[in-house]
Short mmCIF file of C-alpha atoms in Angstrom, two decimals:
data_model
loop_
_atom_site.label_atom_id
_atom_site.label_comp_id
_atom_site.label_asym_id
_atom_site.label_seq_id
_atom_site.Cartn_x
_atom_site.Cartn_y
_atom_site.Cartn_z
CA VAL A 1 18.38 106.85 101.95
CA ARG A 2 18.42 110.27 104.27
CA VAL A 3 17.15 113.55 103.24
CA ILE A 4 16.75 116.91 104.48
CA GLY A 5 13.75 118.42 102.81
CA ILE A 6 14.60 122.99 103.26
CA ASP A 7 11.71 125.46 102.63
CA PRO A 8 14.19 129.05 102.43
CA GLY A 9 13.40 131.56 103.95
CA LEU A 10 14.97 134.81 105.27
CA THR A 11 12.74 135.04 108.61
CA THR A 12 11.52 131.49 108.42
CA THR A 13 12.61 128.45 106.86
CA GLY A 14 11.27 125.09 106.99
CA TYR A 15 13.65 121.94 107.54
CA ALA A 16 12.78 118.08 108.33
CA VAL A 17 15.26 114.87 107.98
CA VAL A 18 13.56 111.81 106.49
CA ASP A 19 14.42 108.57 106.24
CA ARG A 20 13.25 105.86 103.60
CA ASP A 21 13.98 102.29 104.76
CA ALA A 22 12.33 99.49 103.48
CA GLY A 23 10.18 100.90 101.45
CA ARG A 24 8.18 103.07 104.83
CA LEU A 25 8.42 107.01 105.42
CA LYS A 26 9.81 107.46 108.75
CA PRO A 27 10.27 110.92 109.99
CA VAL A 28 13.72 112.04 111.62
CA GLY A 29 12.83 115.19 112.95
CA PHE A 30 11.41 118.26 111.31
CA GLY A 31 10.67 122.18 112.36
CA VAL A 32 11.63 125.24 111.81
CA LEU A 33 14.81 128.10 111.62
CA ARG A 34 13.96 131.34 112.66
CA THR A 35 16.35 134.26 112.53
CA SER A 36 16.72 137.39 115.20
CA PRO A 37 13.85 140.24 112.73
CA SER A 38 16.23 143.26 115.54
CA ARG A 39 19.43 142.07 112.76
CA SER A 40 20.96 142.75 109.80
CA ALA A 41 19.87 140.88 106.75
CA ALA A 42 24.25 140.14 106.24
CA GLU A 43 23.68 138.97 110.61
CA ARG A 44 19.78 136.77 109.56
CA LEU A 45 21.95 134.56 106.76
CA ALA A 46 24.83 134.02 108.81
CA GLU A 47 22.34 132.83 111.56
CA LEU A 48 20.52 130.74 109.62
CA ARG A 49 23.30 128.56 107.77
CA ALA A 50 25.25 128.29 111.35
CA GLY A 51 21.49 126.30 112.19
CA LEU A 52 20.95 124.67 108.77
CA LEU A 53 24.42 123.07 109.42
CA ASP A 54 23.72 122.62 113.52
CA VAL A 55 21.38 120.23 111.50
CA MET A 56 22.92 118.44 108.60
CA VAL A 57 25.87 117.53 111.36
CA GLU A 58 23.26 116.76 113.27
CA HIS A 59 21.03 114.57 111.08
CA ARG A 60 23.48 113.74 108.24
CA PRO A 61 20.94 113.66 105.47
CA GLY A 62 23.16 111.77 102.41
CA VAL A 63 20.77 114.39 100.83
CA ALA A 64 18.38 117.98 100.08
CA ALA A 65 16.20 118.97 98.61
CA VAL A 66 15.38 122.47 98.19
CA GLU A 67 12.10 123.95 97.20
CA GLN A 68 13.50 126.11 94.16
CA VAL A 69 12.93 130.23 93.90
CA PHE A 70 10.15 130.55 92.51
CA PHE A 71 9.79 134.67 91.48
CA ASN A 72 6.39 136.17 92.37
CA ASN A 73 5.10 139.69 92.65
CA ASN A 74 6.50 140.96 95.58
CA ALA A 75 10.33 141.62 94.64
CA GLN A 76 10.93 141.81 98.33
CA THR A 77 10.13 138.40 99.18
CA ALA A 78 11.71 136.77 96.18
CA MET A 79 15.08 138.72 96.29
CA THR A 80 14.98 137.27 100.23
CA VAL A 81 14.11 134.29 99.56
CA GLY A 82 16.88 133.55 96.64
CA GLN A 83 19.30 134.84 98.81
CA ALA A 84 18.47 132.61 101.68
CA SER A 85 17.58 129.31 99.16
CA GLY A 86 21.71 130.93 98.65
CA ILE A 87 22.98 129.61 102.09
CA ALA A 88 20.55 126.10 102.27
CA LEU A 89 22.02 125.39 98.42
CA ALA A 90 25.53 125.50 99.97
CA ALA A 91 25.58 124.47 103.20
CA ALA A 92 24.36 120.90 101.65
CA ALA A 93 26.83 121.13 98.92
CA GLU A 94 29.96 121.67 101.47
CA GLN A 95 28.31 118.55 103.17
CA GLY A 96 28.42 116.59 99.88
CA MET A 97 25.21 116.65 100.00
CA GLU A 98 23.34 115.63 96.29
CA VAL A 99 21.23 118.95 96.20
CA PHE A 100 17.99 118.14 94.18
CA CYS A 101 15.97 121.23 93.67
CA TYR A 102 11.96 121.74 93.28
CA THR A 103 9.66 123.75 92.29
CA PRO A 104 6.10 123.57 95.32
CA THR A 105 3.47 122.57 92.03
CA GLU A 106 6.16 119.64 91.96
CA VAL A 107 6.37 119.10 95.52
CA LYS A 108 2.15 119.54 96.41
CA GLN A 109 2.05 117.46 93.20
CA SER A 110 3.83 114.77 94.05
CA VAL A 111 2.34 114.74 97.56
CA VAL A 112 -0.88 115.85 97.86
CA GLY A 113 -1.58 114.48 93.71
CA PHE A 114 -2.43 117.59 92.90
CA GLY A 115 -0.31 120.71 92.21
CA ALA A 116 -2.99 123.85 93.41
CA ALA A 117 -3.25 122.11 97.00
CA THR A 118 -3.32 124.59 100.08
CA LYS A 119 -1.44 124.83 102.83
CA ARG A 120 -3.79 122.42 105.53
CA GLN A 121 -4.10 119.61 102.08
CA VAL A 122 -0.08 119.15 102.14
CA GLN A 123 0.23 120.01 106.27
CA ALA A 124 -2.92 116.52 106.76
CA MET A 125 -0.80 114.42 103.48
CA VAL A 126 2.34 114.63 104.97
CA ALA A 127 1.03 114.08 108.53
CA SER A 128 -0.35 111.11 107.39
CA LEU A 129 2.42 109.66 105.07
CA LEU A 130 4.60 109.85 107.84
CA MET A 131 2.03 108.41 110.18
CA LEU A 132 1.89 112.04 112.50
CA ASP A 133 0.07 111.62 115.02
CA LEU A 134 -0.78 115.85 114.91
CA PRO A 135 0.35 117.61 111.04
CA PRO A 136 3.43 119.62 111.29
CA LYS A 137 2.09 123.48 113.26
CA SER A 138 3.91 125.59 110.16
CA PRO A 139 3.37 125.06 107.67
CA ASP A 140 7.21 125.72 107.10
CA ALA A 141 7.84 122.44 108.49
CA ALA A 142 5.07 121.03 106.77
CA ASP A 143 6.45 122.29 103.47
CA ALA A 144 10.69 120.36 104.23
CA CYS A 145 8.30 117.54 104.92
CA ALA A 146 6.39 117.54 101.90
CA LEU A 147 10.15 118.15 99.93
CA ALA A 148 11.91 115.20 101.28
CA ILE A 149 8.78 113.28 100.56
CA CYS A 150 8.54 114.42 97.17
CA HIS A 151 12.14 113.37 96.31
CA LEU A 152 11.69 110.30 98.22
CA ASN A 153 8.42 109.52 95.66
CA ARG A 154 10.89 110.95 93.21
CA SER A 155 13.45 108.54 93.15
CA GLY A 156 11.92 105.34 94.67
CA LEU A 157 9.39 105.64 90.79
CA ASN A 158 13.19 105.76 89.00
CA ARG A 159 14.67 103.03 90.91
CA ALA A 160 11.63 100.42 90.61
CA ILE A 161 11.42 101.80 86.71
CA ARG A 162 14.99 100.82 86.40
CA GLU A 163 14.80 97.80 88.15
CA ALA A 164 11.34 96.85 85.97
CA LEU A 165 13.46 97.87 82.54
CA GLY A 166 16.58 95.33 84.10
CA VAL B 1 39.13 151.45 107.70
CA ARG B 2 39.23 148.78 105.08
CA VAL B 3 36.83 148.75 103.05
CA ILE B 4 35.49 144.83 100.62
CA GLY B 5 33.65 145.34 97.38
CA ILE B 6 31.46 142.67 96.47
CA ASP B 7 29.58 142.15 92.92
CA PRO B 8 27.92 138.85 93.11
CA GLY B 9 27.20 136.58 90.69
CA LEU B 10 27.21 132.56 90.30
CA THR B 11 29.82 133.32 87.08
CA THR B 12 31.97 135.57 87.93
CA THR B 13 32.06 136.98 90.81
CA GLY B 14 34.69 141.07 91.70
CA TYR B 15 36.08 142.35 94.62
CA ALA B 16 38.06 144.18 95.39
CA VAL B 17 39.17 145.93 99.08
CA VAL B 18 40.69 149.30 99.37
CA ASP B 19 41.84 151.54 102.24
CA ARG B 20 41.51 154.40 103.08
CA ASP B 21 44.50 156.12 105.15
CA ALA B 22 44.48 159.69 105.33
CA GLY B 23 41.62 161.02 103.29
CA ARG B 24 43.55 158.16 99.44
CA LEU B 25 42.47 155.17 98.64
CA LYS B 26 44.96 152.46 98.38
CA PRO B 27 44.12 149.43 96.76
CA VAL B 28 44.73 146.38 98.52
CA GLY B 29 43.41 143.82 95.59
CA PHE B 30 41.47 143.01 93.34
CA GLY B 31 40.06 140.71 91.15
CA VAL B 32 37.08 137.96 90.00
CA LEU B 33 36.03 134.94 91.19
CA ARG B 34 35.05 132.27 88.76
CA THR B 35 33.31 129.35 89.29
CA SER B 36 33.69 125.93 87.98
CA PRO B 37 30.37 125.79 85.03
CA SER B 38 30.06 121.48 84.27
CA ARG B 39 29.03 122.20 88.99
CA SER B 40 26.39 122.23 89.99
CA ALA B 41 24.33 125.73 91.36
CA ALA B 42 24.57 124.19 94.99
CA GLU B 43 28.84 123.04 94.25
CA ARG B 44 29.42 126.48 92.87
CA LEU B 45 27.83 128.60 95.86
CA ALA B 46 30.31 126.44 97.97
CA GLU B 47 33.00 127.43 95.57
CA LEU B 48 32.26 130.90 95.94
CA ARG B 49 32.45 130.89 100.03
CA ALA B 50 34.87 129.36 99.80
CA GLY B 51 36.92 131.92 97.53
CA LEU B 52 35.02 134.97 99.28
CA LEU B 53 36.60 133.52 102.82
CA ASP B 54 39.86 133.29 101.38
CA VAL B 55 40.11 137.12 100.38
CA MET B 56 38.46 138.11 103.82
CA VAL B 57 40.50 135.85 105.73
CA GLU B 58 43.89 137.35 103.96
CA HIS B 59 42.70 140.62 103.88
CA ARG B 60 40.79 141.31 106.92
CA PRO B 61 38.31 143.59 106.26
CA GLY B 62 36.40 145.50 108.35
CA VAL B 63 33.77 146.67 106.16
CA ALA B 64 32.29 144.31 103.04
CA ALA B 65 29.74 146.44 99.97
CA VAL B 66 28.12 144.18 98.19
CA GLU B 67 25.52 145.48 95.26
CA GLN B 68 22.20 145.32 96.54
CA VAL B 69 20.12 142.52 93.95
CA PHE B 70 17.94 144.45 91.52
CA PHE B 71 14.97 142.84 89.72
CA ASN B 72 15.78 142.87 85.64
CA ASN B 73 13.47 141.20 82.99
CA ASN B 74 15.66 137.71 83.51
CA ALA B 75 14.55 135.82 86.30
CA GLN B 76 17.06 133.41 85.59
CA THR B 77 19.86 135.54 85.94
CA ALA B 78 18.12 137.38 89.41
CA MET B 79 18.11 134.02 90.89
CA THR B 80 21.31 133.26 91.06
CA VAL B 81 22.30 136.61 91.66
CA GLY B 82 20.72 136.72 94.69
CA GLN B 83 21.76 133.56 95.56
CA ALA B 84 25.64 134.74 95.10
CA SER B 85 24.06 137.48 97.41
CA GLY B 86 22.88 136.57 99.89
CA ILE B 87 26.27 134.15 100.71
CA ALA B 88 28.60 136.58 99.92
CA LEU B 89 26.51 138.68 102.85
CA ALA B 90 26.34 135.61 105.27
CA ALA B 91 30.47 135.62 105.56
CA ALA B 92 30.65 138.83 105.70
CA ALA B 93 29.07 139.22 108.80
CA GLU B 94 29.95 136.13 109.71
CA GLN B 95 33.51 137.43 109.77
CA GLY B 96 32.14 140.07 111.41
CA MET B 97 31.83 142.28 108.78
CA GLU B 98 29.92 145.73 108.83
CA VAL B 99 28.01 145.19 106.05
CA PHE B 100 26.55 148.00 103.85
CA CYS B 101 24.57 147.35 100.13
CA TYR B 102 24.66 150.05 97.35
CA THR B 103 22.91 149.72 94.20
CA PRO B 104 24.23 149.75 91.32
CA THR B 105 22.55 153.21 90.37
CA GLU B 106 24.05 154.61 93.73
CA VAL B 107 27.78 153.05 93.09
CA LYS B 108 28.19 155.25 90.05
CA GLN B 109 26.12 158.50 90.97
CA SER B 110 28.79 158.09 93.58
CA VAL B 111 31.95 157.00 91.89
CA VAL B 112 32.26 158.28 88.51
CA GLY B 113 28.99 161.05 88.78
CA PHE B 114 25.49 160.43 87.06
CA GLY B 115 23.90 157.22 87.01
CA ALA B 116 23.50 156.65 84.02
CA ALA B 117 27.37 155.64 83.29
CA THR B 118 28.55 153.13 81.26
CA LYS B 119 31.11 150.02 81.90
CA ARG B 120 33.31 151.83 80.51
CA GLN B 121 33.30 154.95 82.68
CA VAL B 122 33.75 153.25 85.53
CA GLN B 123 36.79 151.47 84.90
CA ALA B 124 37.95 154.57 83.39
CA MET B 125 37.14 156.07 87.00
CA VAL B 126 37.77 153.59 89.14
CA ALA B 127 41.42 153.69 87.48
CA SER B 128 41.66 157.33 87.96
CA LEU B 129 40.66 157.43 91.43
CA LEU B 130 43.11 154.75 92.55
CA MET B 131 46.22 156.08 90.73
CA LEU B 132 46.54 152.62 88.47
CA ASP B 133 48.18 151.99 85.48
CA LEU B 134 45.55 150.38 84.06
CA PRO B 135 41.34 149.50 84.49
CA PRO B 136 41.18 146.30 85.74
CA LYS B 137 39.87 144.46 82.48
CA SER B 138 37.16 142.65 83.63
CA PRO B 139 34.41 144.93 84.80
CA ASP B 140 33.06 142.89 87.81
CA ALA B 141 36.26 143.79 88.96
CA ALA B 142 35.90 147.60 88.46
CA ASP B 143 32.10 147.04 89.62
CA ALA B 144 33.89 146.08 92.78
CA CYS B 145 36.35 148.65 93.27
CA ALA B 146 33.21 151.13 92.41
CA LEU B 147 31.11 149.52 95.56
CA ALA B 148 33.93 149.62 98.29
CA ILE B 149 34.87 153.81 96.73
CA CYS B 150 30.98 154.34 96.66
CA HIS B 151 30.97 153.35 100.47
CA LEU B 152 33.80 154.93 101.56
CA ASN B 153 33.47 158.36 99.82
CA ARG B 154 29.88 158.34 101.46
CA SER B 155 30.98 157.45 105.15
CA GLY B 156 34.04 160.32 104.15
CA LEU B 157 31.10 162.84 103.68
CA ASN B 158 29.11 161.80 106.60
CA ARG B 159 31.93 161.75 108.81
CA ALA B 160 33.12 165.31 107.61
CA ILE B 161 29.38 166.03 108.03
CA ARG B 162 29.63 165.03 111.76
CA GLU B 163 32.66 166.74 112.21
CA ALA B 164 31.50 170.29 110.52
CA LEU B 165 28.56 169.69 113.14
CA GLY B 166 30.60 170.02 115.51
#
């Protein structure tokens, strides 16, 4: 199974492609897509789409795990995150992927073990689970890794349950 | 000037292509794009994108006037509207259009003359301004017409001011 985790944002979008092979997690590639601050929101969303499609076409993941938009105190941020997440969801569906959404709390619960984990804890746990020498520098890339791991954990668990139940 | 007005939504997106030719407004085409309720949000956003691109490629507008996302009491609706608006903005930018956003209040103020106009008043005024025999049936299509008219009104006014100032 090859999963792309996507943490969408208008300014910075984290992505991470992770394989599960014989029960082991293997990082294929991760990083951030940044858009040009001097351009309009519409142009930046088009840039984000182009960048995501490049990653998807290069790595051909079969599943996307996208951060579920949540509404915080800042309506402006929530709006642009919603717009960026729309771009990510449509691009993944167009590429034929199955798409799953997870809330930040679900991801932290699955990857770190508790839903209120700090960014630094997520970065450290991602580095440990993916056997990286150093944690991803960008918290957005680390969050994307955590999204992919969360999906693989859950789908692995579901498969184990199915097999145990015969 | 050819403008496409877009009133984005995950279920129903209104669109309207309107020309201004020698100071007269001419409707080129309007309607709604509906997505399949049985499909996932990601698939529906991809459907919306494909439908919008069809309209854009057919009519080649130079400018897009998109409803500005606003946050209402219903966070779920606000989220899906934000995602759909992201799709519309990126598609317009990719097609090389200038993109403008207007709030519902700005649109009603510009088209009907007061910001608290009802849907029915918008439908009637759109029919009158575009010299339609009947108002657009769908309120979403009427809102898209009003967005295009709002942009043409404002840009016409700005041009007149520039010319008057010499």
